[in-house]
Amino acid sequence: MPYFGSEETVKELKRALSNPNVHADRLRYKNYISKVIRYMTQGLDVSALFMDMVKASATVDIAQKKLVYLYMCTYASDKPDLALLAINTLRKDCADPNPMVRGLALRNMCNFRMPGMTEYIEQPIVAGLRDKASYVRRVAVLGCAKMHSLQPNTDIGRAKYSVYLNYYTLRDPSLCVLNCFRLNTGLMSDFVFSCVFSFRMKDLDSWAQSEVLTFLLRYRPRSDDQLFDILSLLDSFLQSAHAHVTVATLRLFLQLASAHPAVQADALLRTSAPLLATCGAASRELRFAGLCHVQQVMRSQPGLFGTHYKRFFCGYSEPTYIKFRKMEILVELVNDENVSLVLEELRSYCTDVSPELAQAAIAAIGRIARTYSEKCLDILTGLLALKQDHITSAVIQTFRDLVWFCPQSTAAVCQTVEACVDSPQDSEGKQALLWLLGEHGDQISSAPYVMEGYIDGLKTELSSAVKMELLTASVKMFLCRPAETQDMLGRLLHYCIEEESDVCVRDRALLCYRLLQRGVEETRKVVTGPKSDPSMSVLTGRQEEPISQWTATFNTLGPLSGRDLCPQTAVISAADQPSSSAEKELLPDDTDEEISLSLGSPLSHETFEKMWLDLEILHRQTLGSPRPRTAPDTLQAALQLVKIQTLAFTPGDTVPWKAYIYTRSTGTLILAELLQGDQQAPGSDESLVVSVKQQPVNQHAIRGFVSILKSVLQTLNVDSS
Amino acid sequence: MSASAVFVLDLKGKVLICRNYKGDVDMSEIDHFFSLLMLQEEEGLVCPVMSHGNVHFLWIKHSNLYLVATTNKNSNASLVYAFLYKLVEVFTEYFKELEEESIQDNFVVVYELLDELMDFGFPQTTDSKILQEYITQKGNKLEVAKTKVPTTVTNAVSWRSEGIKYKKNEVFIDVIESINVLVCVCVCLQVNANGSVMSSDIVGSIKLKTMLSGMPELRLGLNDRMLFALTGRDKGKSVAMEDVKFHQCVRLSRFESDRTISFIPPDGESELMSYRINTHVKPLIWIESVIEKFSHSRVEIMVKAKGQFKKQSVANNVEIHVPVPSDADSPKFKTSTGHAKYVPEKNLVVWSIKSFPGGKELLMRAHFGLPSVENHELEGRPPITVRFEIPYFTVSGIQVRYMKIIEKSGYQALPWVRYITQSGDYQLRTNS
């Protein structure tokens, strides 16, 4: 319905929405509004109703408000001029006495996603950050994040400080602080870290725990002691009830403790049980994710799950993607004790209804055969007797790979191939068989006759790949058994050169022909290569990779989208770097200018005084804002939060007001004096003057220090006014 | 950093409802989802993660709906899946059944919920009990906005509201253990010609239904082996639990230090803890089956079920599902107890027994005709599955020793305990 006569529908709705009678009946009005939303959901363009919908937002019914806001967010970017009109309504709602309405309005205003919006939104966000309802504060913090993604260079940084200070003074409940984590800045990681300590992570919901853990990945502990403090604090999360928390914790442990292999190994050992439990989770997708994680862990610790191999037996009703992963894991887990049971299990999958699964199971047996060839060959030979086309083909392909990788099984394979009566029907199977015949024709007595069958049936063969393989194989065969092959090779070449329409096949035939013209010895030199890959011959066990190889992609999409299914893994790994794209989107552009301050060991008054007298003033600047009217300890706390230590300040309202502060940054010590002159005295400025002394000199650090100091004071002033 | 947008699609890939959270992925990208899915289905290589360009789709299927999250970040996959399942859970609590019709009928509420569940790609309040306090389903009723945000949204104890009152204070504790068994009845195995237990484990959970006033403090005592070892008494009747997981309300630090389970419970029904016991369990109901297939004429099935549990106990609602060939017809049954039914759409014989006493051996015979023209399609060999429920009994022997309830007002409250053992994934393979 919506696609036909859509204009009529919109007109009708417009008429209804502007009808005063409808306005009078609130229920009817609301029904019309839901109708608009329904059409919007169905994909009909109802943006023409924008003005009428904005009017509808003036209501006491919160559900109706939500619908209208949703509508506005959807069409705001199409109608920026009209959306600006809606802003006023929203800003009014931001001052509503009901916190639900305030939060709702603020959230949706931030969802508008149009560049010109920021100037209108900033004020409500800042107000929201200081709202007394934590619901609104929570929305406001996320609002900051949204604004950042919209316009990375807005001056929301100021608001950010305000959030932190707010936290500091008000001791916000967890949700508000949590969203601060999400806002995350590089500068604040020390602060965040202390939050984790002061906050019991346990009080957060599982989503938030996961976020915080991901966020902590970026934290670099200053010392080993601190590292172990963090790890012991987070220890219990390794066994969390939620799979996503467990893996997030594990990843954090592995990355933070990259210099302590023993800690890593211990963490892996203890997460093995929860990981296994995830592999048996009720939902298939989580189970799949669990299996992928197990696979990653096994890259470094192949033995970790050895005793639990039965957990990876496939259930009958599991989807194929899970079964594939389980088989891959089983192949890795095989050892002397469980090999017979695992092979028995894999054998039962070979007769599965799904040909893909059956072929994968056969390939898995083939992989095991590289170590336990005898048992596997028995099974594979047994499978040939089933005379199923797809099974035969898969077995022959497995044979081909097996012979290449472990030449000692050649004799047994040749015997089996010789005994095998029916031939594969699909082109991959045919190619594999032809390769085997050509390569090991001397050991398969019936080889020329089988090949003759193919040459006779050449006219009906469709696949050019098979034809090319046939050409190569025949030439090889001719070299080892010329008497039996000469005649049919001639026929084959004649057909391929004279009658074949496929250029590739014809060229290959011509190549063979010319090669043979050069003489048998020449041909032999060119055609016969090594019969197996000697570097692969001893495969006793897989190399254990270092853990750091995969931690970067652990607990991300990377391991889930397998190589075959997702050709753009490169994109993933590029997007994955934990500190790159995800972080940058929220970080302000001037991060590289920001310097990190630290407190270091405290200075005594005497040392400070001595240094202050010894050093010269390197930098003097008016800060452009007066002394904050807050209590002295708030100022002190605020400064400490950005790692500036206050040494002394003059009490209360004495004039001139002075404060001495110091901090350390990248190897230099910064000392500073804040001075506010007599306000009443003529000519003196109201704003603070900062004088900086430093040892050793580093102008970059001074600039950073002054900008941080400035923003703190500004925020405090905004807060106290 | 999880999802950029969330979509709900019907089986034909049409978008029923969607919500854009971050705006960094074009909403029209979803058009590629269904064609990708179809392509993978054709190749038989369906995968719960799909990519198109640099957009990734993470999807789950629920009844006749696809729930899809899109992202262009390399996000935390298990978190996204957990969130999608949470969506299903919340919607199901609201609409009883989550399917195409319920989404279409309640799209206003769905929008409201999507708005509250996630913001800017971060999951927010996802507890359906708390959501129900401020998003109600009375879609057609006008209501003046509540002036209060539920305290639980911002509470220190986020799982329980303050000021709950009950006339009669009670707690119901259900100890439920499900048994997962995989038995292979293949003769080819050297281990045991009659069948061997390939894998078995017990998954237990303790569920609570709390009807208590105020903010009570509860303490639960179990016959936990670790606890007994700590306190120095070892009566032998203790249970070693592995992989213990608790509801968020349990104070983990206390459990870690002295194995006490103490908590402020959520109101109403909740799962307090779950555990896994990885021991060799004797299958409680043992099945022996003989399936003889005479091509072109008939199939004879004989199933013997034996209750391998205490004589005093009784298994209730036992259902034994025996697979039969898809082209079987004209069923005939003979059972010693209970009755058998042919379910042609699932190619099963369901033998149901209302009550099955321990130690008994029951028998069922079935006879099917087969068409003279043979079915050429390959058929899988599904396992025999068994469902049952044994009340007043736990396989592991776990017991609730005490439940202490302490509340400021000092009321008396009664704990009621119930034990049930039931079948989980209980399969017996029938390879010839």
Coordinates of C-alpha atoms in Angstrom, one line a residue, chain A residues 3 26-27 30-31 34-35 37-38 40-42 60-64 66-67 70 73 97-101 104 107-108 111 113 133-135 138-139 142 145-146 149 173-175 179 182 184 200 202-211 214 235-236 239-244 247-248 273-274 276-278 280 283-286 288-289 293 308 310-311 313-317 320-321 324 340-341 344-345 347-349 351-353 356 388 390 552-553 555-558 560-562 565-566 568 571-573 575-576 581-582 585-586, chain B residues 1-2 14-24 40 42-56 58-61 71-86 104-108 111-112 115-116 118-126 134-135 138-150 152-156 158-159 182 184 186 188-191 197-199 201 242-253 256 276 278 280 378-383 425 427 429 431:
Chain A
Y3 CA 4.3 2.5 -2.5
R26 CA -6.1 13.5 21.8
L27 CA -6.5 9.8 21.3
K30 CA -2.1 10.2 18.7
N31 CA -3.4 7.5 16.4
S34 CA 1.5 6.5 15.0
K35 CA 0.1 6.1 11.5
I37 CA 5.5 6.6 12.1
R38 CA 4.2 3.4 10.6
M40 CA 7.9 6.0 7.9
T41 CA 8.9 2.5 9.0
Q42 CA 7.5 1.0 5.9
V60 CA 2.0 15.7 28.0
D61 CA 1.9 12.1 26.7
I62 CA 5.5 10.8 26.8
A63 CA 4.9 8.0 24.3
Q64 CA 3.6 10.5 21.7
K66 CA 9.0 9.8 21.7
L67 CA 7.3 9.1 18.4
L70 CA 11.9 9.7 16.4
C73 CA 15.6 12.5 14.0
P97 CA 10.4 19.6 35.3
N98 CA 10.2 15.9 34.4
P99 CA 13.6 14.3 34.2
M100 CA 12.3 11.7 31.7
V101 CA 11.3 14.5 29.3
L104 CA 14.5 12.3 26.2
R107 CA 19.1 12.6 23.7
N108 CA 17.1 13.2 20.6
N111 CA 20.7 12.4 17.5
R113 CA 23.3 14.6 13.2
A133 CA 18.8 13.7 37.8
S134 CA 21.4 11.1 36.9
Y135 CA 19.3 9.9 34.0
R138 CA 23.9 10.0 31.6
V139 CA 22.2 11.2 28.4
L142 CA 26.7 10.4 25.7
A145 CA 30.3 11.7 22.6
K146 CA 27.8 12.2 19.8
S149 CA 31.7 12.2 16.3
P173 CA 26.2 6.9 40.8
S174 CA 27.8 4.3 38.6
L175 CA 25.8 4.9 35.4
N179 CA 29.4 6.9 30.5
R182 CA 32.7 5.8 27.1
N184 CA 37.2 8.5 27.3
R200 CA 33.5 -1.6 42.4
K202 CA 30.9 -5.5 40.1
D203 CA 28.2 -2.9 40.5
L204 CA 28.1 -2.2 36.8
D205 CA 26.0 -4.2 34.5
S206 CA 27.7 -6.7 32.3
W207 CA 27.6 -4.4 29.3
A208 CA 29.4 -1.7 31.2
Q209 CA 31.9 -4.1 32.6
S210 CA 32.7 -5.2 29.1
E211 CA 33.1 -1.6 28.0
T214 CA 37.9 -2.8 26.6
D235 CA 40.6 -11.4 38.6
S236 CA 37.1 -12.5 39.4
Q239 CA 35.0 -16.3 35.6
S240 CA 32.1 -14.0 34.9
A241 CA 28.7 -15.4 34.1
H242 CA 28.7 -13.4 30.9
A243 CA 30.8 -14.8 28.0
H244 CA 31.6 -11.3 26.7
V247 CA 36.7 -12.9 27.0
A248 CA 37.1 -9.1 27.4
A273 CA 36.5 -23.7 31.8
P274 CA 34.3 -20.6 31.0
L276 CA 34.4 -24.3 27.2
A277 CA 31.1 -23.5 28.8
T278 CA 30.6 -20.8 26.1
G280 CA 28.1 -25.3 24.9
S283 CA 22.5 -19.8 21.6
R284 CA 24.4 -20.9 18.5
E285 CA 26.0 -17.6 17.7
L286 CA 27.6 -17.3 21.1
F288 CA 30.2 -20.1 17.5
A289 CA 32.0 -17.1 19.0
H293 CA 38.0 -17.9 20.7
H308 CA 38.1 -31.9 26.7
K310 CA 34.7 -34.7 23.7
R311 CA 33.1 -31.3 24.1
F313 CA 31.9 -33.6 19.1
C314 CA 29.1 -32.2 17.0
G315 CA 25.5 -32.4 18.0
Y316 CA 23.0 -33.6 15.4
S317 CA 21.1 -30.4 15.1
T320 CA 27.1 -26.3 9.7
Y321 CA 29.3 -23.3 10.7
F324 CA 33.1 -26.9 10.7
S340 CA 40.8 -43.6 17.6
L341 CA 37.8 -42.0 19.2
E344 CA 35.5 -42.8 14.8
E345 CA 33.6 -39.6 15.4
R347 CA 34.0 -41.0 10.3
S348 CA 30.4 -40.8 11.4
Y349 CA 30.2 -37.2 10.0
T351 CA 28.2 -39.9 5.9
D352 CA 26.2 -36.8 6.8
V353 CA 23.4 -35.7 4.6
E356 CA 29.8 -29.9 2.4
Q388 CA 28.7 -41.9 -3.0
H390 CA 30.7 -36.6 -3.3
A552 CA 45.1 -7.8 19.0
T553 CA 42.2 -9.6 17.3
N555 CA 37.4 -10.8 21.2
T556 CA 36.7 -9.0 17.9
L557 CA 35.0 -9.8 14.7
G558 CA 38.3 -10.9 13.1
L560 CA 34.7 -15.0 13.5
S561 CA 34.7 -14.2 9.9
G562 CA 36.8 -16.9 8.6
L565 CA 33.9 -16.2 4.1
C566 CA 35.4 -12.8 4.4
Q568 CA 38.5 -8.4 3.4
V571 CA 40.1 -4.2 6.5
I572 CA 39.2 -5.8 9.8
S573 CA 42.7 -6.0 11.1
A575 CA 40.1 -1.2 11.8
D576 CA 40.9 -3.3 14.8
S581 CA 39.9 4.3 14.8
A582 CA 37.7 3.6 17.8
E585 CA 36.6 9.2 16.8
L586 CA 36.2 10.4 20.3
Chain B
M1 CA 31.6 0.1 20.7
S2 CA 29.1 -2.4 19.6
K14 CA 12.1 -6.8 4.4
V15 CA 13.0 -4.3 7.1
L16 CA 10.2 -4.3 9.7
I17 CA 11.7 -1.9 12.1
C18 CA 15.1 -0.3 12.5
R19 CA 17.0 2.1 14.7
N20 CA 20.1 4.0 13.8
Y21 CA 22.3 4.6 16.8
K22 CA 25.5 6.0 15.6
G23 CA 24.9 7.2 12.0
D24 CA 28.2 6.0 10.8
Q40 CA 25.7 -18.3 1.7
E42 CA 23.1 -21.7 -1.4
E43 CA 26.7 -22.6 -0.8
G44 CA 25.8 -24.2 2.5
L45 CA 28.2 -22.0 4.3
V46 CA 26.0 -19.8 6.4
C47 CA 27.9 -17.8 9.0
P48 CA 26.6 -15.5 11.7
V49 CA 29.0 -12.7 10.7
M50 CA 28.8 -11.4 7.1
S51 CA 30.7 -8.5 5.6
H52 CA 29.9 -6.2 2.7
G53 CA 32.6 -3.7 2.0
N54 CA 33.6 -2.5 5.4
V55 CA 30.2 -3.0 6.9
H56 CA 29.7 -6.1 9.0
L58 CA 26.0 -9.8 12.9
W59 CA 22.7 -11.6 12.9
I60 CA 20.6 -14.0 14.8
K61 CA 17.3 -15.7 13.8
T71 CA 28.8 -2.1 12.5
N72 CA 31.9 -0.8 10.7
K73 CA 34.1 -1.2 13.6
N74 CA 35.8 -4.4 14.6
S75 CA 33.6 -4.7 17.6
N76 CA 33.2 -7.2 20.3
A77 CA 31.2 -10.0 18.7
S78 CA 30.1 -11.9 21.7
L79 CA 28.8 -8.7 23.2
V80 CA 26.7 -7.9 20.2
Y81 CA 25.2 -11.4 20.1
A82 CA 24.5 -11.2 23.8
F83 CA 22.8 -7.9 23.2
L84 CA 20.7 -9.3 20.3
Y85 CA 19.6 -12.2 22.5
K86 CA 18.8 -9.7 25.2
Q104 CA 4.0 -5.0 13.6
D105 CA 1.2 -4.7 16.2
N106 CA 3.5 -3.0 18.8
F107 CA 5.9 -1.0 16.8
V108 CA 5.4 2.0 19.0
Y111 CA 10.6 2.0 19.1
E112 CA 10.4 3.0 22.7
D115 CA 15.4 3.9 22.3
E116 CA 16.0 2.9 26.0
M118 CA 20.8 1.2 23.6
D119 CA 22.2 4.7 23.0
F120 CA 25.0 5.6 20.6
G121 CA 25.9 2.0 20.3
F122 CA 26.2 1.3 24.0
P123 CA 23.8 -1.0 25.7
Q124 CA 22.0 0.9 28.5
T125 CA 19.2 -0.4 30.7
T126 CA 18.4 -3.9 29.6
Y134 CA 8.5 3.2 32.8
I135 CA 7.6 1.8 29.4
K138 CA -0.8 0.2 27.1
G139 CA -0.1 1.6 23.7
N140 CA -3.6 3.1 23.1
K141 CA -4.0 4.6 26.4
L142 CA -3.0 8.2 26.9
E143 CA -1.1 8.9 30.1
V144 CA 0.3 11.9 31.6
A145 CA 4.0 11.5 31.8
K146 CA 5.2 10.2 35.1
T147 CA 7.2 12.7 37.0
K148 CA 9.6 10.2 38.4
V149 CA 12.3 8.2 36.8
P150 CA 12.3 4.8 38.4
T152 CA 16.2 1.5 39.8
V153 CA 17.6 3.2 36.8
T154 CA 20.1 5.0 38.9
N155 CA 20.0 3.0 42.1
A156 CA 23.0 1.6 43.8
S158 CA 20.3 -1.8 40.2
W159 CA 18.4 -5.1 40.4
L182 CA 25.6 -38.4 24.4
C184 CA 27.0 -43.9 21.1
C186 CA 27.7 -48.2 17.8
C188 CA 32.1 -50.7 15.9
L189 CA 33.5 -49.2 19.1
Q190 CA 35.8 -51.6 20.9
V191 CA 34.9 -50.1 24.3
V197 CA 28.7 -42.8 27.1
M198 CA 30.6 -40.5 24.8
S199 CA 30.2 -37.4 27.0
D201 CA 27.7 -33.5 32.2
E242 CA 32.7 -26.4 38.6
D243 CA 32.2 -23.3 36.6
V244 CA 30.0 -21.6 39.1
K245 CA 28.3 -18.5 37.9
F246 CA 26.3 -16.1 39.9
H247 CA 23.6 -13.5 39.4
Q248 CA 25.1 -10.0 39.6
C249 CA 23.5 -9.6 43.1
V250 CA 25.8 -12.2 44.8
R251 CA 28.8 -10.8 46.6
L252 CA 31.6 -12.5 44.8
S253 CA 34.3 -11.4 47.2
E256 CA 35.8 -16.2 47.1
R276 CA 28.4 -27.4 35.9
N278 CA 31.6 -32.7 34.8
H280 CA 30.6 -39.4 34.5
L378 CA 20.2 -39.5 1.4
E379 CA 18.8 -39.4 4.8
G380 CA 20.5 -38.4 8.0
R381 CA 20.5 -40.7 11.0
P382 CA 19.1 -38.5 13.7
P383 CA 19.7 -39.7 17.3
D425 CA 20.6 -32.6 25.6
Q427 CA 20.9 -38.1 22.8
R429 CA 23.1 -42.3 18.5
N431 CA 24.6 -45.8 14.1

